[in-house]
Amino acid sequence: MLKILKYSFTDLMRSRWSYIYFLFYLTLGFVLFFLNTDLTKAVITLMNIIIVLTPLIGTIFGVMYYYSSREFTELLLAQPVKRHTIFAGQYLGVSLSLSLSLVVGVGLPFVLYGIFASAAIWDFATLLMIGAFLTFIFVALAFNMALFFNDKIKGFGAAIILWLFMAVIYDGIFLLSLMLFNDYPLDKLALGATMFNPIDLSRILILLKLDISALLGYTGAVFKDFFGNPLGMVVSLSLLGVWVALPVMLMLRQSSKKDF
Amino acid sequence: MLKVKDLHKSYGPVNVLKGVNIDFKPGEITAVLGPNGSGKTTLLKSILGMVIPQKGAIMLDGASILGNWQYRDKIAYVPQIANFPGNIRVEELIRMIRDIRPGAGAYQELAETLKLTPFFKKKLSALSGGTRQKVNLVLAFMFDAPLVILDEPTAGLDPVALIILKDLIAEQKARGKTILITTHIMNLVEEMADKVVFLLDGTVYFHGAVQELKEHTGRDHMEKAIAAILEKSYA
C-alpha cells in the first residue's frame, strides 16, 4: 500500500493545482496574521474559510484524481496487488498531499509570526487538525461517488451536490425547521442533526475550543450545554473519526465489488 | 492450466456471459474470437479478477482464483486500450510497475527490439497510440508469467512492430506458456493460434483447432469461416 501511496502522493505533488492550493493558503495565512492584530479574529476568519474550502477542494481533487487515474488503476488491478491496497493507497495519497498543502501553507506564516510563543498555538493546531479531518472525510466521500458512477459528469455532479448539501443546504433546512417548530423543545434534535454533518461538527469543535459563545449559534449552545466543554470536544472529535472511518470502509467495500 | 467453468456475468439486465466452459492448455495459443459485444473482454477481465462474475468458477493450476489476488503473479496482461497517467515518463512508468510488482526480468533488450528506447524520456501523453501499445507490451513481457493474456494487442502497431509482436508471442509459446489472445485480425489467428474459441451471445459456439473450424463451416479461409458463423447467427 505504501508504494501506491507514494506514487499517488508524488503524482499530486507534481500537479500544478497542488501548488495553487498551497500558495492560496500561504497568501491567506500571511495576510491574516500580518495585517490583523487580533489573533483570535484571524483564527475565526481562517476557520470560516477552512471549513468550507477544504471539503470543496477535497471533493474536487478526489473525484478528479479517481477519474483521471482510472486507466492506471486498471493497469494496477491486473497486477498481483489487492484491490483494497490500491484504493486505500490512492485515497491516502490524495488526502495526505491535500492536508500537507493546508498544514504547510497556513503553518508557515504562523511559525514566522511567532506562534510557538503565543497562547493561541492550541487553537491553531485544532484548526489545522479539523482541516485535515475534513479533507480526509470529503476525499473519501468523493471516492465513493466516483466509484459509484462510471460516468465522470454524474460522479462529479453527485460529489459537488453532496458538498453543497453539507456546507450550505443542511444548515438552511436546519434553521428552517427550528423556526417552524419554535414551540417545541428542539435540543435533542439539534444535537442529533449536528452529528450528521461533519462541517457543522467541525465548526462547533473549533468554537468550543475558542470558547466564543456568541458565535456558537443555537446548535453550539445546545452542544456546549449538553456536553460541557471538555466532553464536547472529545465527543465531536471522535465523531469526526467515525466520519472518516465510515466512508473509507464504504469505499473499500464498493471497490471490492466493482467491475472494471 | 486454466479452467473456466459455467461462468455467468451480467451487467444489470444485460447477460454478457451465459455459462462459459473452456479448458485452456499450456503451450497453446488460444484465440478468443466473436463479434463485438460477445463477451471476449468480459471473459478476459473475469480471469484477471477485474470483473466479478455472478456464477461459475475459474481455476488456475487447480486453485480457484475468484476473490484472490496472489494468482495474478502468474499472469502477464496486455490491455486493450493503452492509456496511462499522462504526466509521467515511459521510464518512470516501467520503474513504477517493477517496483509495485516484484520479480521482473530485464526489459532493456525488449524495449530495444520494439524500438522503444528513444521514447524513454518522453511523457506518456506525448506518445502515439502504437508507441503506447509498445509500452504495454514491455510492461507485460518483462514478467516471466506462465499465463499470457493479450486483448487486441495489434491495435495501432505498424507492420514492423507487428512482426516483432508475432515473434514475441511465438517465443512465449516455445517456453510452454498458456496464451490467450483476442483480435479482429484473422491473419494473425491463422498464422499463430492453435485453438479457437468462438463466443456468440455469451456462450462458447465453437472450441477447437483452427482447421476444425474451417471444416466445421466448410470454408477454407478463417475470415470466411467466421463470416459463415455470423451470417448463420444473424439469420
Coordinates of C-alpha atoms in Angstrom, one line a residue:
Chain A
M1 CA 0.0 0.0 0.0
L2 CA 2.9 2.3 0.8
K3 CA 4.1 2.1 -2.8
I4 CA 0.8 3.0 -4.2
L5 CA 0.5 5.8 -1.7
K6 CA 3.9 7.1 -2.6
Y7 CA 3.1 7.2 -6.3
S8 CA -0.3 8.9 -5.8
F9 CA 1.3 11.3 -3.5
T10 CA 4.2 12.3 -5.8
D11 CA 1.8 12.4 -8.7
L12 CA -0.3 15.0 -7.0
M13 CA 2.7 16.8 -5.6
R14 CA 3.8 17.4 -9.1
S15 CA 0.5 18.8 -10.2
R16 CA 0.1 22.5 -10.7
W17 CA -3.1 22.6 -8.7
S18 CA -1.5 21.4 -5.6
Y19 CA 0.8 24.4 -5.7
I20 CA -2.0 26.8 -6.4
Y21 CA -3.8 25.3 -3.4
F22 CA -0.7 25.6 -1.3
L23 CA 0.0 29.2 -2.4
F24 CA -3.5 30.2 -1.7
Y25 CA -3.2 29.1 1.9
L26 CA 0.2 30.6 2.2
T27 CA -1.1 34.0 1.0
L28 CA -4.2 33.8 3.2
G29 CA -2.0 33.0 6.2
F30 CA 0.3 35.9 5.6
V31 CA -2.5 38.3 5.0
L32 CA -4.4 37.3 8.1
F33 CA -1.6 37.2 10.5
F34 CA 0.4 40.2 9.5
L35 CA -2.4 42.6 8.6
N36 CA -4.5 41.6 11.6
T37 CA -3.7 42.5 15.1
D38 CA -6.2 40.3 16.8
L39 CA -5.1 36.7 16.6
T40 CA -8.5 35.2 17.7
K41 CA -10.2 37.1 14.9
A42 CA -7.6 35.8 12.4
V43 CA -8.2 32.2 13.6
I44 CA -12.0 32.7 13.2
T45 CA -11.7 34.1 9.7
L46 CA -9.4 31.2 8.9
M47 CA -11.9 28.8 10.3
N48 CA -14.7 30.1 8.2
I49 CA -12.6 29.6 5.1
I50 CA -11.1 26.3 6.0
I51 CA -14.5 24.8 7.0
V52 CA -16.0 25.5 3.6
L53 CA -12.9 25.3 1.3
T54 CA -11.2 22.1 2.5
P55 CA -14.3 20.0 1.9
L56 CA -14.8 21.5 -1.5
I57 CA -11.2 21.0 -2.6
G58 CA -11.2 17.5 -1.1
T59 CA -14.3 16.7 -3.2
I60 CA -12.9 18.2 -6.4
F61 CA -9.4 16.6 -6.1
G62 CA -10.9 13.3 -5.0
V63 CA -13.2 13.0 -8.0
M64 CA -10.7 14.3 -10.5
Y65 CA -8.0 12.1 -9.3
Y66 CA -10.2 9.0 -9.4
Y67 CA -11.4 9.6 -13.0
S68 CA -8.1 10.8 -14.4
S69 CA -6.2 7.8 -13.0
R70 CA -8.8 5.2 -14.0
E71 CA -6.7 3.6 -16.7
F72 CA -3.7 3.4 -14.5
T73 CA -5.9 1.9 -11.8
E74 CA -6.9 -0.8 -14.3
L75 CA -3.3 -1.5 -15.0
L76 CA -2.7 -1.9 -11.3
L77 CA -5.8 -4.1 -11.0
A78 CA -4.2 -6.6 -13.4
Q79 CA -1.1 -6.8 -11.2
P80 CA -0.7 -9.1 -8.1
V81 CA -1.9 -6.4 -5.8
K82 CA -5.0 -6.5 -3.5
R83 CA -7.9 -4.1 -4.5
H84 CA -8.0 -2.7 -1.0
T85 CA -4.3 -1.9 -1.3
I86 CA -4.8 0.1 -4.5
F87 CA -7.7 2.2 -3.4
A88 CA -6.5 2.7 0.2
G89 CA -3.2 3.8 -1.2
Q90 CA -4.7 6.2 -3.7
Y91 CA -7.0 7.6 -1.1
L92 CA -4.3 8.2 1.4
G93 CA -2.1 9.7 -1.3
V94 CA -4.7 12.3 -2.2
S95 CA -5.8 13.1 1.3
L96 CA -2.2 13.4 2.6
S97 CA -1.0 15.7 -0.1
L98 CA -4.0 18.0 0.3
S99 CA -3.6 18.0 4.1
L100 CA 0.1 18.8 3.6
S101 CA -0.8 21.8 1.4
L102 CA -3.1 23.1 4.1
V103 CA -0.8 22.5 7.1
V104 CA 2.3 23.8 5.5
G105 CA 0.5 26.6 3.7
V106 CA -1.1 28.1 6.8
G107 CA 1.5 26.8 9.2
L108 CA 4.4 28.6 7.6
P109 CA 3.1 32.2 8.2
F110 CA 2.1 31.1 11.7
V111 CA 5.6 29.9 12.5
L112 CA 7.0 33.1 11.1
Y113 CA 4.5 35.1 13.1
G114 CA 6.0 33.6 16.2
I115 CA 3.1 31.3 17.1
F116 CA 5.1 29.0 19.3
A117 CA 5.4 31.7 21.9
S118 CA 1.8 32.6 21.7
A119 CA -1.1 31.0 23.7
A120 CA -3.1 30.6 20.5
I121 CA -1.0 27.6 19.4
W122 CA -3.6 25.1 20.5
D123 CA -6.5 26.9 18.9
F124 CA -4.4 27.0 15.8
A125 CA -3.4 23.3 16.0
T126 CA -7.1 22.4 16.4
L127 CA -8.0 24.4 13.3
L128 CA -5.4 22.6 11.2
M129 CA -6.4 19.2 12.6
I130 CA -10.0 19.9 11.7
G131 CA -8.9 21.0 8.2
A132 CA -7.1 17.7 7.8
F133 CA -10.1 15.7 9.1
L134 CA -12.4 17.5 6.7
T135 CA -10.0 16.7 3.8
F136 CA -9.9 13.0 4.7
I137 CA -13.7 12.9 5.1
F138 CA -14.5 14.6 1.8
V139 CA -11.9 12.8 -0.3
A140 CA -13.4 9.6 1.0
L141 CA -16.9 10.8 0.1
A142 CA -15.7 11.9 -3.3
F143 CA -14.1 8.5 -4.0
N144 CA -17.3 6.8 -3.1
M145 CA -19.2 8.9 -5.6
A146 CA -16.7 8.3 -8.3
L147 CA -16.7 4.6 -7.7
F148 CA -20.5 4.5 -7.8
F149 CA -20.8 6.5 -11.0
N150 CA -18.9 5.3 -14.1
D151 CA -19.9 8.5 -15.8
K152 CA -17.5 11.3 -14.9
I153 CA -20.1 14.1 -15.2
K154 CA -22.5 12.2 -13.0
G155 CA -19.9 11.4 -10.4
F156 CA -18.6 15.0 -10.3
G157 CA -22.1 16.3 -10.0
A158 CA -23.1 14.0 -7.2
A159 CA -20.0 14.8 -5.2
I160 CA -20.5 18.6 -5.6
I161 CA -24.1 18.3 -4.6
L162 CA -23.1 16.3 -1.5
W163 CA -20.6 19.1 -0.6
L164 CA -23.2 21.8 -1.3
F165 CA -25.7 19.9 0.9
M166 CA -23.3 19.6 3.8
A167 CA -21.9 23.1 3.5
V168 CA -25.0 25.1 2.8
I169 CA -28.3 23.4 2.4
Y170 CA -28.1 21.4 5.6
D171 CA -27.8 24.5 7.7
G172 CA -30.7 26.1 5.8
I173 CA -33.0 23.2 6.4
F174 CA -32.0 23.1 10.0
L175 CA -32.7 26.7 10.6
L176 CA -36.0 26.5 8.8
S177 CA -37.0 23.6 11.0
L178 CA -36.0 25.5 14.1
M179 CA -38.2 28.4 13.0
L180 CA -41.1 26.2 12.1
F181 CA -41.1 24.1 15.3
N182 CA -40.2 27.0 17.5
D183 CA -42.7 25.9 20.1
Y184 CA -41.2 22.5 20.7
P185 CA -38.1 21.6 22.6
L186 CA -35.5 21.0 19.9
D187 CA -32.4 20.5 21.9
K188 CA -32.1 16.8 21.2
L189 CA -32.9 17.2 17.5
A190 CA -30.3 20.0 17.2
L191 CA -27.8 17.8 18.8
G192 CA -28.5 14.8 16.6
A193 CA -28.6 17.0 13.4
T194 CA -25.2 18.3 14.1
M195 CA -23.6 14.9 14.4
F196 CA -24.8 14.0 10.9
N197 CA -22.9 16.8 9.3
P198 CA -19.1 16.9 9.6
I199 CA -18.9 20.5 8.6
D200 CA -21.2 21.6 11.4
L201 CA -19.4 19.3 13.8
S202 CA -16.1 20.9 12.9
R203 CA -17.4 24.4 13.4
I204 CA -18.6 23.5 16.9
L205 CA -15.4 21.8 17.8
I206 CA -13.4 24.9 16.9
L207 CA -15.8 27.3 18.6
L208 CA -15.8 25.2 21.7
K209 CA -12.1 25.3 21.7
L210 CA -12.0 29.1 21.2
D211 CA -14.7 29.4 23.8
I212 CA -16.6 32.1 21.9
S213 CA -20.2 31.6 22.9
A214 CA -21.6 34.4 20.8
L215 CA -20.6 32.7 17.6
L216 CA -21.7 29.2 18.7
G217 CA -25.2 29.7 17.4
Y218 CA -28.1 27.6 18.6
T219 CA -26.6 24.3 17.8
G220 CA -23.3 25.1 19.5
A221 CA -25.0 26.5 22.6
V222 CA -27.0 23.3 23.0
F223 CA -23.9 21.2 22.4
K224 CA -21.9 23.1 25.0
D225 CA -24.8 22.9 27.4
F226 CA -25.3 19.2 26.9
F227 CA -21.7 18.0 27.0
G228 CA -19.9 20.6 28.9
N229 CA -16.7 21.9 27.3
P230 CA -14.1 19.1 27.5
L231 CA -16.5 16.3 27.0
G232 CA -18.0 18.1 24.0
M233 CA -14.6 18.2 22.4
V234 CA -13.9 14.5 22.9
V235 CA -17.3 13.5 21.6
S236 CA -17.1 15.8 18.5
L237 CA -13.6 14.7 17.8
S238 CA -14.4 11.0 17.9
L239 CA -17.5 11.7 15.8
L240 CA -15.2 13.2 13.2
G241 CA -13.1 10.0 13.4
V242 CA -16.3 8.0 12.7
W243 CA -16.9 10.3 9.8
V244 CA -13.6 9.3 8.3
A245 CA -13.9 5.6 9.1
L246 CA -17.4 5.0 7.7
P247 CA -16.8 6.5 4.2
V248 CA -13.4 4.8 3.9
M249 CA -15.0 1.4 4.8
L250 CA -17.8 2.0 2.3
M251 CA -15.3 3.0 -0.3
L252 CA -13.3 -0.2 0.2
R253 CA -16.4 -2.3 0.1
Q254 CA -17.5 -0.7 -3.1
S255 CA -14.1 -1.1 -4.7
S256 CA -14.0 -4.9 -3.9
K257 CA -17.4 -5.4 -5.6
K258 CA -17.0 -3.2 -8.6
D259 CA -16.4 -4.4 -12.2
F260 CA -13.6 -2.6 -14.0
Chain B
M1 CA -3.7 -25.0 -16.5
L2 CA -6.7 -22.6 -16.8
K3 CA -10.2 -23.8 -16.5
V4 CA -13.3 -21.7 -16.9
K5 CA -16.5 -23.5 -15.6
D6 CA -20.1 -22.4 -16.1
L7 CA -19.2 -18.7 -16.0
H8 CA -22.1 -16.2 -15.8
K9 CA -21.8 -12.5 -15.9
S10 CA -24.5 -9.8 -16.4
Y11 CA -24.2 -6.1 -16.2
G12 CA -27.7 -5.1 -14.9
P13 CA -30.2 -6.6 -17.3
V14 CA -27.6 -7.4 -20.0
N15 CA -26.4 -11.0 -19.8
V16 CA -22.9 -11.0 -21.3
L17 CA -21.7 -14.5 -20.3
K18 CA -24.2 -17.2 -20.1
G19 CA -22.4 -20.3 -18.9
V20 CA -19.0 -20.3 -20.5
N21 CA -16.9 -23.5 -20.2
I22 CA -13.4 -23.5 -21.6
D23 CA -10.2 -25.5 -20.8
F24 CA -7.0 -23.8 -21.8
K25 CA -3.9 -26.0 -22.1
P26 CA -0.3 -25.0 -21.5
G27 CA 1.9 -24.4 -24.6
E28 CA -1.1 -23.5 -26.7
I29 CA -2.2 -20.2 -28.2
T30 CA -5.9 -19.8 -28.0
A31 CA -7.6 -17.1 -30.0
V32 CA -10.8 -15.9 -28.4
L33 CA -13.0 -14.6 -31.2
G34 CA -16.5 -13.3 -31.5
P35 CA -18.5 -10.3 -32.8
N36 CA -18.4 -7.0 -30.9
G37 CA -20.2 -7.4 -27.5
S38 CA -19.9 -11.1 -27.5
G39 CA -18.1 -11.1 -24.1
K40 CA -14.5 -11.6 -25.1
T41 CA -13.2 -8.8 -22.9
T42 CA -15.5 -9.7 -20.1
L43 CA -14.2 -13.2 -20.1
L44 CA -10.6 -12.0 -20.0
K45 CA -11.3 -9.5 -17.3
S46 CA -13.0 -12.2 -15.2
I47 CA -9.9 -14.2 -15.5
L48 CA -7.9 -11.2 -14.4
G49 CA -10.3 -10.5 -11.5
M50 CA -11.2 -7.1 -12.8
V51 CA -14.8 -8.2 -13.4
I52 CA -16.5 -10.2 -10.7
P53 CA -18.8 -13.0 -12.2
Q54 CA -22.1 -13.8 -10.6
K55 CA -21.8 -17.6 -11.0
G56 CA -19.3 -20.2 -12.0
A57 CA -15.6 -20.9 -11.3
I58 CA -12.2 -20.1 -12.7
M59 CA -9.4 -22.4 -11.8
L60 CA -5.7 -21.7 -12.3
D61 CA -3.4 -24.6 -11.6
G62 CA -6.2 -26.3 -9.7
A63 CA -7.0 -23.4 -7.4
S64 CA -9.9 -21.1 -7.6
I65 CA -9.0 -17.5 -8.4
L66 CA -12.2 -15.8 -7.5
G67 CA -11.7 -13.4 -4.7
N68 CA -7.9 -13.9 -4.7
W69 CA -5.2 -11.7 -5.9
Q70 CA -1.9 -13.5 -5.5
Y71 CA -2.5 -15.6 -8.6
R72 CA -2.1 -12.6 -10.8
D73 CA 1.6 -13.0 -10.3
K74 CA 1.2 -15.8 -12.8
I75 CA -0.4 -13.6 -15.5
A76 CA 1.1 -11.1 -18.0
Y77 CA -1.6 -8.9 -19.4
V78 CA -1.7 -6.6 -22.4
P79 CA -4.9 -4.5 -22.1
Q80 CA -7.0 -3.3 -25.0
I81 CA -6.6 0.5 -24.5
A82 CA -3.2 1.7 -23.6
N83 CA -4.0 4.8 -21.6
F84 CA -1.6 5.8 -18.9
P85 CA -1.2 8.7 -16.5
G86 CA -0.1 11.5 -18.9
N87 CA 2.3 13.4 -16.7
I88 CA 4.9 10.7 -16.1
R89 CA 7.7 9.4 -18.4
V90 CA 7.9 6.0 -20.0
E91 CA 10.9 5.1 -17.9
E92 CA 9.2 6.1 -14.7
L93 CA 6.1 4.0 -15.5
I94 CA 8.2 1.0 -16.2
R95 CA 10.1 1.5 -13.0
M96 CA 6.9 2.1 -11.1
I97 CA 5.4 -1.2 -12.2
R98 CA 8.6 -3.1 -11.5
D99 CA 8.6 -1.5 -8.0
I100 CA 4.9 -2.5 -7.3
R101 CA 5.3 -6.0 -8.8
P102 CA 8.5 -7.7 -7.8
G103 CA 10.1 -10.4 -9.9
A104 CA 10.5 -8.5 -13.2
G105 CA 13.2 -9.5 -15.6
A106 CA 15.3 -7.3 -17.8
Y107 CA 13.4 -5.0 -20.1
Q108 CA 16.1 -3.1 -22.0
E109 CA 16.6 -5.7 -24.6
L110 CA 12.8 -6.0 -25.2
A111 CA 12.5 -2.2 -25.4
E112 CA 15.4 -2.1 -27.9
T113 CA 13.7 -4.7 -30.1
L114 CA 10.5 -2.8 -30.0
K115 CA 12.4 0.4 -30.9
L116 CA 11.0 2.0 -27.7
T117 CA 14.3 3.1 -26.1
P118 CA 14.3 6.6 -27.8
F119 CA 11.0 7.3 -26.1
F120 CA 12.1 6.5 -22.5
K121 CA 12.4 10.2 -21.5
K122 CA 9.2 11.2 -23.2
K123 CA 6.0 11.8 -21.3
L124 CA 3.3 9.2 -21.9
S125 CA 0.8 11.9 -23.1
A126 CA 3.2 12.7 -25.9
L127 CA 3.2 9.2 -27.4
S128 CA 1.2 7.9 -30.3
G129 CA -1.2 5.0 -29.9
G130 CA 1.1 2.5 -31.4
T131 CA 4.0 3.6 -29.1
R132 CA 1.8 3.3 -26.1
Q133 CA 0.9 -0.2 -27.1
K134 CA 4.6 -1.0 -27.2
V135 CA 4.9 0.4 -23.7
N136 CA 2.1 -2.0 -22.8
L137 CA 4.0 -4.9 -24.3
V138 CA 7.1 -4.1 -22.4
L139 CA 5.1 -3.8 -19.1
A140 CA 3.6 -7.3 -19.7
F141 CA 6.5 -9.2 -21.2
M142 CA 9.2 -8.1 -18.7
F143 CA 7.5 -10.6 -16.3
D144 CA 8.0 -14.3 -16.8
A145 CA 4.4 -15.3 -16.2
P146 CA 3.1 -18.8 -17.2
L147 CA -0.2 -17.3 -18.4
V148 CA -0.2 -14.5 -21.1
I149 CA -3.4 -12.6 -21.9
L150 CA -3.4 -10.2 -24.8
D151 CA -6.5 -8.1 -25.5
E152 CA -6.3 -6.7 -29.1
P153 CA -2.5 -6.4 -28.9
T154 CA -2.2 -5.3 -32.5
A155 CA -4.1 -2.1 -32.1
G156 CA -2.1 0.8 -33.6
L157 CA 1.1 -1.3 -34.3
D158 CA 2.9 -0.7 -37.5
P159 CA 3.9 -3.7 -39.7
V160 CA 7.4 -3.9 -38.3
A161 CA 6.1 -3.9 -34.7
L162 CA 3.5 -6.5 -35.7
I163 CA 6.2 -8.9 -36.8
I164 CA 8.1 -8.3 -33.6
L165 CA 4.9 -9.0 -31.7
K166 CA 4.4 -12.3 -33.5
D167 CA 8.0 -13.3 -32.7
L168 CA 7.4 -12.4 -29.0
I169 CA 4.3 -14.5 -28.9
A170 CA 6.0 -17.4 -30.6
E171 CA 8.8 -17.2 -28.2
Q172 CA 6.4 -17.3 -25.2
K173 CA 4.7 -20.3 -26.7
A174 CA 8.0 -22.1 -27.1
R175 CA 8.6 -21.6 -23.4
G176 CA 5.4 -23.6 -22.7
K177 CA 3.2 -20.7 -21.8
T178 CA -0.6 -20.6 -22.0
I179 CA -1.6 -17.8 -24.3
L180 CA -5.0 -16.2 -24.7
I181 CA -5.4 -13.6 -27.4
T182 CA -8.3 -11.6 -28.8
T183 CA -8.0 -10.0 -32.1
H184 CA -10.0 -9.0 -35.2
I185 CA -7.1 -9.7 -37.5
M186 CA -7.8 -13.2 -38.9
N187 CA -4.3 -13.5 -40.5
L188 CA -2.8 -13.4 -37.0
V189 CA -5.2 -16.1 -35.9
E190 CA -4.5 -18.4 -38.8
E191 CA -0.8 -17.9 -38.5
M192 CA -0.4 -18.2 -34.8
A193 CA -3.3 -19.8 -33.0
D194 CA -3.5 -23.5 -32.1
K195 CA -7.1 -23.3 -30.9
V196 CA -10.0 -21.0 -31.5
V197 CA -12.7 -20.2 -29.0
F198 CA -15.7 -18.6 -30.7
L199 CA -18.0 -16.7 -28.4
L200 CA -21.5 -16.0 -29.6
D201 CA -24.3 -14.5 -27.4
G202 CA -22.3 -15.2 -24.2
T203 CA -21.8 -18.9 -24.9
V204 CA -19.0 -20.9 -26.5
Y205 CA -20.2 -21.6 -30.0
F206 CA -17.1 -23.4 -31.1
H207 CA -13.9 -24.5 -29.4
G208 CA -11.3 -26.4 -31.3
A209 CA -8.4 -26.3 -33.7
V210 CA -8.3 -23.7 -36.5
Q211 CA -8.5 -26.5 -39.1
E212 CA -11.6 -27.9 -37.4
L213 CA -13.3 -24.5 -37.6
K214 CA -12.7 -24.4 -41.3
E215 CA -14.1 -28.0 -41.7
H216 CA -17.0 -27.2 -39.4
T217 CA -18.0 -24.3 -41.6
G218 CA -16.9 -25.8 -44.9
R219 CA -14.8 -22.7 -45.7
D220 CA -11.1 -22.7 -46.4
H221 CA -10.3 -19.2 -45.1
M222 CA -10.6 -18.1 -41.4
E223 CA -12.3 -14.9 -42.4
K224 CA -14.9 -16.7 -44.5
A225 CA -15.4 -19.3 -41.8
I226 CA -16.1 -16.6 -39.2
A227 CA -18.4 -14.8 -41.6
A228 CA -20.3 -18.0 -42.2
I229 CA -20.9 -18.5 -38.5
L230 CA -22.0 -14.9 -38.1
E231 CA -24.3 -15.0 -41.1
K232 CA -26.0 -18.1 -39.7
S233 CA -26.4 -16.4 -36.3
Y234 CA -27.8 -13.2 -37.7
A235 CA -30.2 -15.0 -40.0

